[in-house]
Short mmCIF file of C-alpha atoms in Angstrom, two decimals:
data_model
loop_
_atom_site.label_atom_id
_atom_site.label_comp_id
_atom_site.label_asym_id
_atom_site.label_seq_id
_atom_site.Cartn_x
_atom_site.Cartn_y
_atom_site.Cartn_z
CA UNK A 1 -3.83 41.78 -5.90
CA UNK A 2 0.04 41.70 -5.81
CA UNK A 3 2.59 39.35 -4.52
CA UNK A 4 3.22 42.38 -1.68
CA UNK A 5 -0.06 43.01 -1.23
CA UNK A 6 -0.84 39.39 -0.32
CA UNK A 7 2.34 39.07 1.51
CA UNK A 8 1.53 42.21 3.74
CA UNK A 9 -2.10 41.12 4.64
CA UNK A 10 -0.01 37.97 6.26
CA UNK A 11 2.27 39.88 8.27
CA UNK A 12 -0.56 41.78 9.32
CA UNK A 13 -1.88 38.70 10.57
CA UNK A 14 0.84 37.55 12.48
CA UNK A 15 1.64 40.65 14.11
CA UNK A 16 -2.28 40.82 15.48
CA UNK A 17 -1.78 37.92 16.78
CA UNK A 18 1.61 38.44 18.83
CA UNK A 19 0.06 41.53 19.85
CA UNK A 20 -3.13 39.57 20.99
CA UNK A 21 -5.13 41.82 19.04
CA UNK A 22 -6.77 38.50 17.30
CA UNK A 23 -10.22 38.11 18.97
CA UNK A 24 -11.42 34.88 17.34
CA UNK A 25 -14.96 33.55 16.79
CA UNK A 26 -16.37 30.77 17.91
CA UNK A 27 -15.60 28.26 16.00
CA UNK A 28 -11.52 29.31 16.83
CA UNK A 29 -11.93 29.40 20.46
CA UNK A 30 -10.85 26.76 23.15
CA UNK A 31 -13.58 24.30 24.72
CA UNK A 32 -13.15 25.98 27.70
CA UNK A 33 -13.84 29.34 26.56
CA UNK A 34 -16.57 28.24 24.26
CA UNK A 35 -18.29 26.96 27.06
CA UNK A 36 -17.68 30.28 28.89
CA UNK A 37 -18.94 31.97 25.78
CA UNK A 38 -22.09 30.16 25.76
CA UNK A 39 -23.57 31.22 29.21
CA UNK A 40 -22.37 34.94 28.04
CA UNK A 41 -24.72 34.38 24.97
CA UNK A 42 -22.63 32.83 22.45
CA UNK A 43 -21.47 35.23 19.77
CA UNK A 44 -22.60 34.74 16.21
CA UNK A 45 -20.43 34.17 13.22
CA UNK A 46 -21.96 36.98 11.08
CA UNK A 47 -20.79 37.70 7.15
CA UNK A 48 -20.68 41.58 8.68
CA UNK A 49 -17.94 40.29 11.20
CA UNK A 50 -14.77 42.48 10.42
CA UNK A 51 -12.80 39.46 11.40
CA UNK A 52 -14.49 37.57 9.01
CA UNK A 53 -14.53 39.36 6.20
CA UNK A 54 -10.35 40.13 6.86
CA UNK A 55 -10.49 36.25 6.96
CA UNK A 56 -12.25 35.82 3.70
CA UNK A 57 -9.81 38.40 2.45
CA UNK A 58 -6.84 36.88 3.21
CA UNK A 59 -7.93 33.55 1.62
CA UNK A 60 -9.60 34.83 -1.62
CA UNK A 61 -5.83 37.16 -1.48
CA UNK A 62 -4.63 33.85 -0.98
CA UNK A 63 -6.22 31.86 -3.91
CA UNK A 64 -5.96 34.55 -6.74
CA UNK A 65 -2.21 35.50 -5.53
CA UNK A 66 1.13 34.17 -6.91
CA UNK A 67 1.54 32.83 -3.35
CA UNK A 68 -1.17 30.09 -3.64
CA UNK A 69 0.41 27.54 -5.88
CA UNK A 70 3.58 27.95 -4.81
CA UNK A 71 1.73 26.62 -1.19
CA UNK A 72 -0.34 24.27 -2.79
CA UNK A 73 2.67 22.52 -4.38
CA UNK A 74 4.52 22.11 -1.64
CA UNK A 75 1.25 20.72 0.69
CA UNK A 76 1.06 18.10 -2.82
CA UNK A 77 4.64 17.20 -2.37
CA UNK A 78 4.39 16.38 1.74
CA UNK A 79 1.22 14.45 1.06
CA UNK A 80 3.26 12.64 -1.23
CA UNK A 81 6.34 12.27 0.48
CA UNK A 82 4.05 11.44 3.63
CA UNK A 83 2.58 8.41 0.65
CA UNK A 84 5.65 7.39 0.17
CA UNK A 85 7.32 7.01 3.54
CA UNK A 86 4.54 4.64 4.52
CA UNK A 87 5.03 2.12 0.90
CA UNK A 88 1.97 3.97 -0.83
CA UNK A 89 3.44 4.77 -4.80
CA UNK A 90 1.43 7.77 -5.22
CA UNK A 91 2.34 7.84 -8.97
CA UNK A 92 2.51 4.62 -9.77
CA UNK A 93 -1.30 4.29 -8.14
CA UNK A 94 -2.31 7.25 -10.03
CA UNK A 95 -0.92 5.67 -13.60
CA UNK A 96 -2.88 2.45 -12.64
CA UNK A 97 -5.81 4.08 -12.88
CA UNK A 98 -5.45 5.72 -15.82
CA UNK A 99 -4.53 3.13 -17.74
CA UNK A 100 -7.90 1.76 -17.54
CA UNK A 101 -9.13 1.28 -20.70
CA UNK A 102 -12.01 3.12 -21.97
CA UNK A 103 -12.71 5.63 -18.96
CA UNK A 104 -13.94 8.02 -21.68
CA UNK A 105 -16.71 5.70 -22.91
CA UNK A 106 -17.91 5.16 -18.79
CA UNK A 107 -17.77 8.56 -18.09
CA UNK A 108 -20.43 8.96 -21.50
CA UNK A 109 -22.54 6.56 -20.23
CA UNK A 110 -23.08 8.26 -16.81
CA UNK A 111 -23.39 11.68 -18.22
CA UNK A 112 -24.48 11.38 -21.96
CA UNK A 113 -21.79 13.28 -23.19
CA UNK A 114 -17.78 13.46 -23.56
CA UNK A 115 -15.74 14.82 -20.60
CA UNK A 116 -14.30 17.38 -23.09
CA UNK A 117 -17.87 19.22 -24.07
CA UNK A 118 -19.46 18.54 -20.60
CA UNK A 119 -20.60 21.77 -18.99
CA UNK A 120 -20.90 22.05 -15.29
CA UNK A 121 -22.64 24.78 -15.13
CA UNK A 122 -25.27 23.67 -17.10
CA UNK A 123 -25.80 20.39 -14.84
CA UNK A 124 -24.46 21.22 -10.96
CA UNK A 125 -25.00 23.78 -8.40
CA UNK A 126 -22.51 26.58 -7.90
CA UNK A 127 -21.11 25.26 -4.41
CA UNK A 128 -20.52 21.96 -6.01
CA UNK A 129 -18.00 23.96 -8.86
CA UNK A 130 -15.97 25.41 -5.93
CA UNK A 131 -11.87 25.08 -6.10
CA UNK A 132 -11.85 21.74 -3.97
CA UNK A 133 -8.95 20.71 -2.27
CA UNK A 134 -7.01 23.15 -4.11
CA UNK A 135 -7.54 21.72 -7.92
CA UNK A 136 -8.29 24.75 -10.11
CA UNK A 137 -11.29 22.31 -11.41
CA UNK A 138 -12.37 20.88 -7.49
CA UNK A 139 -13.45 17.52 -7.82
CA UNK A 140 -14.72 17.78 -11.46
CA UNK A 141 -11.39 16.75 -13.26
CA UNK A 142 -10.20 13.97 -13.34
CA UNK A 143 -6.36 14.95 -11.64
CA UNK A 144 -8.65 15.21 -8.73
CA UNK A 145 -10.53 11.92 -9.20
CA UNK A 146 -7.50 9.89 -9.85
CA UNK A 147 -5.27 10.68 -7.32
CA UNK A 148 -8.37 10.84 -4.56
CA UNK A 149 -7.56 7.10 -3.28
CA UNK A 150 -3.92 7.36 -2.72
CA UNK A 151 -4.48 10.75 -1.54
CA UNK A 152 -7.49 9.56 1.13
CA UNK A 153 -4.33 6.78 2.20
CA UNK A 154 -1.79 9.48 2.47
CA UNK A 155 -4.57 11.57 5.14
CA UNK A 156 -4.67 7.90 6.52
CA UNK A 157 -0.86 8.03 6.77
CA UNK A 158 -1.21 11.72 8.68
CA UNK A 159 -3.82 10.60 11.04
CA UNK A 160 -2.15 7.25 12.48
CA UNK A 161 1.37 7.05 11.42
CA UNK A 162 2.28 4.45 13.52
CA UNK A 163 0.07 2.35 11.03
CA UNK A 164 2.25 3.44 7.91
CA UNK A 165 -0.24 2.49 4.98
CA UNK A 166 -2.73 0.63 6.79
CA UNK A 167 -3.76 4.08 8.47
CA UNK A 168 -7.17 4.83 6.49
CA UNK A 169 -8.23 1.40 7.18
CA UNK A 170 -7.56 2.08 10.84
CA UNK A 171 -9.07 5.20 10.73
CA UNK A 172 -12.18 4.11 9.12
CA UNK A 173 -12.34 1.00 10.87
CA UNK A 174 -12.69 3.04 14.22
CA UNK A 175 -15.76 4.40 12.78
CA UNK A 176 -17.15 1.37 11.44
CA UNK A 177 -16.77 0.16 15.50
CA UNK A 178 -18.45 3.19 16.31
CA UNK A 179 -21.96 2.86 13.84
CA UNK A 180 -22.51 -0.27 14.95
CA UNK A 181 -21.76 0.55 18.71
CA UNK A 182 -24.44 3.38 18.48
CA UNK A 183 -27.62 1.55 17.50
CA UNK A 184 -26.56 1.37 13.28
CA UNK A 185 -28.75 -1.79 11.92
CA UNK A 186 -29.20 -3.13 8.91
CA UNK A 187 -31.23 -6.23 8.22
CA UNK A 188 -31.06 -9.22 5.84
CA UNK A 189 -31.56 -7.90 2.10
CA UNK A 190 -31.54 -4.32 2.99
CA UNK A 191 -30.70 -1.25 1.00
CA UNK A 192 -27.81 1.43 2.02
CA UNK A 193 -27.32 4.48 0.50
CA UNK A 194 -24.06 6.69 0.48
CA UNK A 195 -24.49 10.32 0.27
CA UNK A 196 -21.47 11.80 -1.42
CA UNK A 197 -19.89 8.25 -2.28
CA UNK A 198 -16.57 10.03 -4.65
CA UNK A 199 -14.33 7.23 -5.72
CA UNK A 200 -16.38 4.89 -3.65
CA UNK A 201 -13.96 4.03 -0.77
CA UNK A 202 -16.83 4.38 1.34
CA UNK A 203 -19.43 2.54 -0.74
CA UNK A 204 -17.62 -0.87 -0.81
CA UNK A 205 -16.92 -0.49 3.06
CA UNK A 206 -20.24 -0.37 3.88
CA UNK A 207 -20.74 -3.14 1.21
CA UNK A 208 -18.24 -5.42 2.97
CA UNK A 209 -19.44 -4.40 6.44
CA UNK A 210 -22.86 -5.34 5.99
CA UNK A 211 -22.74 -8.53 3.60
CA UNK A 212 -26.07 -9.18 4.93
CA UNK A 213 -27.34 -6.05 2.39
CA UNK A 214 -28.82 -6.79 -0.30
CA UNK A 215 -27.08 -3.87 -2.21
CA UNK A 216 -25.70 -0.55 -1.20
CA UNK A 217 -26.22 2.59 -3.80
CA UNK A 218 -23.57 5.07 -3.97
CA UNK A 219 -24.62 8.48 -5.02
CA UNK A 220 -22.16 11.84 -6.35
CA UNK A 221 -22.37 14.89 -8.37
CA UNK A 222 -18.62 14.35 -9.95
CA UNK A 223 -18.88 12.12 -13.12
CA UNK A 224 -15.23 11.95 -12.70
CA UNK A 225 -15.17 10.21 -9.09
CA UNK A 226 -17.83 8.00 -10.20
CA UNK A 227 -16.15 6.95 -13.19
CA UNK A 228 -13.40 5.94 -11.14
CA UNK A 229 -15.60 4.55 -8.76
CA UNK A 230 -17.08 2.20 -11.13
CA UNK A 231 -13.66 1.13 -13.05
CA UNK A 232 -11.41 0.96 -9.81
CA UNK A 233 -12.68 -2.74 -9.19
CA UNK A 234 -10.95 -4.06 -12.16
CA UNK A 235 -7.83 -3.27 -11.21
CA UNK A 236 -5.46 -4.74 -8.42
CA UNK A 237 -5.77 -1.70 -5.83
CA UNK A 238 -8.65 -2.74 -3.94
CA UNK A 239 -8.42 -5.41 -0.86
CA UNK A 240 -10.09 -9.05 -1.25
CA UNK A 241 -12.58 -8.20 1.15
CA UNK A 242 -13.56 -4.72 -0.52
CA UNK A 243 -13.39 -6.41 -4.04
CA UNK A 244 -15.96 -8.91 -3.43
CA UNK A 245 -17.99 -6.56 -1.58
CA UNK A 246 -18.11 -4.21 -4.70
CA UNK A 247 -20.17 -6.82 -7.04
CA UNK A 248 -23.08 -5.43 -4.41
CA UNK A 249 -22.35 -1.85 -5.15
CA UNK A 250 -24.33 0.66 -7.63
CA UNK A 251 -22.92 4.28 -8.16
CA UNK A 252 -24.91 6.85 -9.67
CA UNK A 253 -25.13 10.72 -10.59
CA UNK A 254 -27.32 12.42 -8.12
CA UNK A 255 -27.87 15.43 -6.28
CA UNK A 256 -27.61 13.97 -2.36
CA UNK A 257 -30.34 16.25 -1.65
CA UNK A 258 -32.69 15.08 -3.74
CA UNK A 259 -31.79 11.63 -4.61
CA UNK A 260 -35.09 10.73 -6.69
CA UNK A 261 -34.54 7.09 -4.83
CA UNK A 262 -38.04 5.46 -3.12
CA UNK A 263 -39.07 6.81 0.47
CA UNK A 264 -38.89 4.51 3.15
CA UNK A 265 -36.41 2.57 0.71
CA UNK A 266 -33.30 2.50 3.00
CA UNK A 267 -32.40 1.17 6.54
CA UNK A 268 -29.08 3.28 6.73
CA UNK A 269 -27.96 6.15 4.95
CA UNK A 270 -24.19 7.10 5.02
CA UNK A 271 -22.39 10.45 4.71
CA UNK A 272 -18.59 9.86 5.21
CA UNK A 273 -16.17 12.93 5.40
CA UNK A 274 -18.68 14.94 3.15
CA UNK A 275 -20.34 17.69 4.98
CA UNK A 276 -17.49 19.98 5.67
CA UNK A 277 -17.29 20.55 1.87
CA UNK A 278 -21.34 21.36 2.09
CA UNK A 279 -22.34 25.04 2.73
CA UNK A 280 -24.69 24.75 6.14
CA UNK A 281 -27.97 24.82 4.03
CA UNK A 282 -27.32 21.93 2.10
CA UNK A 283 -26.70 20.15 5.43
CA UNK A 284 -29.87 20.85 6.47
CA UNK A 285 -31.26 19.45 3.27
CA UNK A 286 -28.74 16.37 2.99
CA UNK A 287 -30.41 15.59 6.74
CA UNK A 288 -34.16 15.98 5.05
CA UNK A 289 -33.33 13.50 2.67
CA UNK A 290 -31.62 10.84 4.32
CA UNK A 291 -34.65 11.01 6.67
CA UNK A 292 -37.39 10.68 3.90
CA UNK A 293 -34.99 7.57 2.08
CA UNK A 294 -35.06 5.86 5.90
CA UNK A 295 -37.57 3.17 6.81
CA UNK A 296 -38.79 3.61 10.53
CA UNK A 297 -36.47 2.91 12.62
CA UNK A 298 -33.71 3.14 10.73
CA UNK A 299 -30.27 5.17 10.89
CA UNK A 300 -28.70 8.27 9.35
CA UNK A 301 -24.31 7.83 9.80
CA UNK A 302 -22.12 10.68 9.72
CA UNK A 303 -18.14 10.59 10.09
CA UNK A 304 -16.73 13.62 10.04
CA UNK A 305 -13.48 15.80 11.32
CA UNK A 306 -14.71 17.00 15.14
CA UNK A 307 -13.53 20.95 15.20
CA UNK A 308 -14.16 20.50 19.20
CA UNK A 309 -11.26 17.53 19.43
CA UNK A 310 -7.93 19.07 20.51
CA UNK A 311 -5.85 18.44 17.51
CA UNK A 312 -8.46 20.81 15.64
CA UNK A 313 -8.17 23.00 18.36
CA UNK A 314 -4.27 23.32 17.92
CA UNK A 315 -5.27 24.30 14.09
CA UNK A 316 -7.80 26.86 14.80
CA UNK A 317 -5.87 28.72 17.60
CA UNK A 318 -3.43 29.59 14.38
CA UNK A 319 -5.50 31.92 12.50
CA UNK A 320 -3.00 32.38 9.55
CA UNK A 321 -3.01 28.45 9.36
CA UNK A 322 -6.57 28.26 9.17
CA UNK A 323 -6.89 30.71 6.82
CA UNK A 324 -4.56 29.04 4.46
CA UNK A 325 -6.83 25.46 4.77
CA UNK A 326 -9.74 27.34 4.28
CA UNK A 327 -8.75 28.34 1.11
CA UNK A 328 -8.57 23.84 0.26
CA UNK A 329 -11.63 23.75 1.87
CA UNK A 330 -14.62 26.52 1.11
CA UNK A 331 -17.24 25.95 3.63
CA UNK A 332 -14.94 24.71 6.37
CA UNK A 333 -15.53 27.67 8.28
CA UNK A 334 -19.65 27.01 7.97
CA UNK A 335 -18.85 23.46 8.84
CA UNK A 336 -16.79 23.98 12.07
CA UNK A 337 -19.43 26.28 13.02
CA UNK A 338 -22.49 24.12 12.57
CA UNK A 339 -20.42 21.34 14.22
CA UNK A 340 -19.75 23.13 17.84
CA UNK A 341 -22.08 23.95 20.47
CA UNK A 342 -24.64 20.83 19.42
CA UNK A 343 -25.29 22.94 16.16
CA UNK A 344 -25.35 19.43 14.14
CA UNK A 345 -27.20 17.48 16.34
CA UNK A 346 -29.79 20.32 16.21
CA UNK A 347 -29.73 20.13 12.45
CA UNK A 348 -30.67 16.48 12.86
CA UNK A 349 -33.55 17.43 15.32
CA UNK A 350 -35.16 19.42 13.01
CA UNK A 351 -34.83 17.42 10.09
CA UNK A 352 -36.91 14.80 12.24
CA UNK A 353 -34.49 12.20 13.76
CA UNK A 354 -35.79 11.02 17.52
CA UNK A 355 -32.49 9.71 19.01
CA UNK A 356 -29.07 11.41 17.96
CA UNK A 357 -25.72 10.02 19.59
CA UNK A 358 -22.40 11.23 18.88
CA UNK A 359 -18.89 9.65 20.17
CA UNK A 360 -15.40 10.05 19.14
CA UNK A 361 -14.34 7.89 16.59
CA UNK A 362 -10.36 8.67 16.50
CA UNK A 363 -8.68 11.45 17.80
CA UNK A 364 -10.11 14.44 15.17
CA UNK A 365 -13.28 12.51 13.95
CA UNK A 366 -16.53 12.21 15.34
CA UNK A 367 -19.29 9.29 14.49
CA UNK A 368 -22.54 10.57 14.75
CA UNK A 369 -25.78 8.00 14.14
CA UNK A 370 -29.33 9.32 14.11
CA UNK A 371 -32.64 7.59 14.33
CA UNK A 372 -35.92 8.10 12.31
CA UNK A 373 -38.60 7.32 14.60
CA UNK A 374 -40.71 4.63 13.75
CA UNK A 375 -40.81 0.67 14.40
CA UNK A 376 -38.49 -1.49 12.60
CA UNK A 377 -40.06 -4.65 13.18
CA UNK A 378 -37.52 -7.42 11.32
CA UNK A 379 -39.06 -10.57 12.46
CA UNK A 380 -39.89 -11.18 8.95
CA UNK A 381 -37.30 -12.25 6.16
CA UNK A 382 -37.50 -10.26 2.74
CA UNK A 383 -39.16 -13.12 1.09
CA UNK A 384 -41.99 -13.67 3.75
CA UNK A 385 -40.86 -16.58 5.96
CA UNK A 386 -40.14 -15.85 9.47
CA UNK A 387 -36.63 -14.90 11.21
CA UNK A 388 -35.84 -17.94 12.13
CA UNK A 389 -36.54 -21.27 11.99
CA UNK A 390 -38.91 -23.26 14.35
CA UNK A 391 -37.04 -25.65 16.59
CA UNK A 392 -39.50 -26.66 19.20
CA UNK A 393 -40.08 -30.28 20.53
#
């Protein structure tokens, strides 16, 4: 397609929309007329939808025109300006890590093989290979691994500015409040596992909010991430808190959908801001195997971006907008379908959780924790002795 071409499709766009000839689907619609829309019989995001499929044109348009890395560059330069403005050195972070010595030889030992002859397609599913957050490569490069922690504190930055650089750890702190509000548990010398751990931001969180855990296991498809992941504690980027916490943290290569880990082996599972980048079926599977990892009684955690909240609903009321973050993010529009109208507390249902609860964590994120049926009964420590000692006269 040509420059003009992908240029006209956009002024096509707009003028629908002035001319209130947009119709969106569900996932684009208001709360209120969602609602509406589901005592009508709610209408189904089909791939025959014309709107779709002009949707999907516009972004593949999008990604294979000239346009697309002119836009791309300029979203990398406000992230980093946005980095910046709040004290966050975006390259000086980025150099950091990789100046650590002998990434090479740990990204061998998780794979078997040099980055350089590594094939992808040999080793990962398609969706996985997908053009992630707008790196030709997704996140199976190591641009994209290197710059994911200062670019997780620049969306930190976005989300609570008043909090300059301490705005991921605000927003992530909000869901740790959350968990542990809805019913999350973990016992002495327990086991967590983190489904789509990346860099391991997540990992050592959960590490450091549950020193009581005997270790927590941080699995990923991207050798890349995890090599970073596994060198990042050497160097001075990481909090005292999250430091120590990492000596308790394993990362390995695994499909989150079939982990190959023990049944039963886990008493909470995490998946942190990964199921938007899922298509819907591999939701459904994720859900199946954090239930089968989960001793009874114990807890699936989810944080994710909350299409319903009103700052999503700002974004999806501008279709061209959407269209252009689609085209960062390729199963966002399966995601922000599945999440509205209960769709992912359904999925959770079926995969066999008894008690689902869902809350908002900050003002775009949800926290959702689900239950595996079951008793937990922890009146015994890991070693055999009792709870607690006996005190009686």
């Amino acid at each position: 397609p040509s420059f003009f071409q992908v240029l006209c499709l956009l002024f096509l766009t707009i003028k629908w929309q002035e001319a209130d000839a947009f119709r969106a689907p569900p996932f684009m619609l208001s709360t209120a007329a969602r609602r509406k829309t589901s005592v009508q019989g709610r209408i189904s995001m089909q791939a025959t939808n014309p709107l779709a499929l002009f949707g999907d044109k516009i972004t593949t348009l999008l990604v294979d025109s000239p346009l697309y890395p002119v836009m791309v560059k300029k979203a990398r330069q406000t992230m980093k300006k946005t980095a910046e403005g709040a004290g966050i050195y975006w390259e000086a972070e980025v150099d950091t890590l990789r100046a650590i010595a002998d990434l090479e030889t740990t990204f061998q030992e998780i794979t078997g093989e040099a980055s350089v002859n590594w094939d992808a397609t040999k080793h990962l599913p398609p969706y996985f290979r997908s053009k992630f957050h707008a790196y030709s490569e997704g996140n199976l490069c190591w641009e994209a691994a290197l710059e994911a922690l200062v670019a997780s504190k620049a969306v930190g930055v976005r989300n609570f500015p008043e909090f300059g650089k301490e705005g991921e750890n605000h927003m992530r702190s909000l869901h740790d409040a959350a968990m542990i509000r809805m019913g999350a548990y973990v016992p002495q010398g327990a086991t967590i596992v983190d489904l789509g751990c990346g860099t391991g931001t997540s990992t050592r969180r959960l590490a450091a909010l549950f020193p009581q855990a005997l270790k927590v296991i941080g699995l990923d498809l991207s050798p890349h991430f995890l090599t970073v992941a596994k060198r990042v504690p050497e160097i001075a980027l990481l909090g005292s808190h999250e430091l120590a916490a990492s000596e308790r943290v394993e990362v390995q290569m695994a499909d989150i959908t079939d982990t190959k880990l023990p049944a039963g082996s886990a008493s909470l599972v995490s998946v942190c801001l990964v199921i938007h980048e899922l298509p819907s079926e591999r939701t459904a599977a994720v859900f199946r195997e954090a239930l089968r990892l989960l001793a009874p009684g114990g807890s699936m955690v989810i944080m994710q971006m909350d299409p319903e909240a009103p700052g999503f609903e700002r974004l999806r009321s501008n279709a061209l907008l959407f269209s252009l973050v689609r085209s960062t993010e390729p199963f966002l529009d399966q995601y922000f379908e599945l999440a509205t109208g209960g769709g992912i507390e359904k999925l959770a249902f079926d995969a066999g959780f008894s008690v689902v609860r869902r809350e908002a964590a900050t003002g775009r994120h949800f926290t959702m924790v689900a239950i595996k049926p079951g008793c937990a009964d922890k009146r015994w420590l890991p070693e055999g002795g009792y709870g607690q000692p006996d005190t009686h006269m």
